Amino acid sequence: MVEQRQNPIHRLFNTKRLFFSLASLWAAVAPLLFLCSLQTTAFFNINLSEHGRGLLIGFTSALITGYLAGKRPAYEVWWLVLLWCSTRLVEILSDQTTLSNWLYGIYGVHLAILIAPRFWSSKKIRNWLMSPVLGVLLCFPLLILFLYSQSESHDWVFVFIQLLALLMFFMAGRMIVPLLSKTKRASQLPMQSRVQPLLEGWTMGLFLLSIILRVSTTVSDIYFYRWLLIINYFLLAIIICIRVIRWQPQGILSKDYALTGLLLGYFWLAVAQLVFAIDVIQQQVNITSFHLVTVGALGLNSSVIMSLAVAKRTVIPQAILITYLVAISGATMSRFLAGI
């Protein structure tokens, strides 16, 4: 019998390399486009909100697609690529904010349908919780369009940032534990604390509580809510640090720079929560504090995770990993200090 060939458009295509490449390319190009648009001679205009939305939602959606979508039919993959690239062009070449939000939303809904159900079957609540978190995160542009009249409100951006921080806390933790265990085993050191489920569960709960309290402060400026939010941020910073300390990474960081990058990304998550608390105490909105999460934590974690995922068994040159640590941490500090 002659074996029937599979239709090319139905052939499974791995999204990892393609969308990781798109995410990396956009992360490199977007800041340059924003700087160019500040010049009067530029034929396009990207304001601060569009720049932030493009990196917050555009980069994050491509990263999540590459990391979690897996193998998909070719027609579906190219549809997502076309939709993602079209949104970039609309954002760069026009001022149609509503249209770009709709495009973001369509992409996000499609991706949420593909990815979110993967966590539903989990018996552990903290794993199952990733389904609604991913769903809300990916569909956030539509939530802005339908629920909120002020789409550029900094408080709603904080909600997105905290959802993103929660996702990174969970995903990076799943990457750190096996890397840490492997490095300690090679160094003949004991690995005592691994996932730390109780600590992880409490931290995820505090992340969600911080989001609820932040929304509450936008609806009603009650003094009690504000101080609960401050305490919540401080607790998050402390518990994230405790989790890292319990992993006992000291003495082995110089042996695995990928592990160092992930742990430093965790450090930026803790610093961000501390700065958020101080901002609430001072009753100010420091936009540059967002970069502690988006550039520091997300930049380092995503760079390392994408490199490890694509490299597989290939050893990543230490020079590349050290460049991540120095360049991204330097960019994070300089961007934050520029706001001060």
Coordinates of N, CA and C in Angstrom, one line a residue, residues 19 60 68 195 222:
F19 N 8.7 31.5 17.8 CA 8.2 32.6 18.7 C 9.2 33.1 19.7
T60 N 5.5 39.5 25.9 CA 5.0 38.4 26.8 C 4.2 37.4 26.1
L68 N 4.8 27.5 25.9 CA 3.7 26.6 26.3 C 2.9 26.1 25.2
V195 N 10.8 22.3 45.8 CA 9.7 23.2 45.4 C 9.2 24.1 46.5
I222 N -9.9 53.7 50.5 CA -10.0 53.5 52.0 C -8.6 53.3 52.6

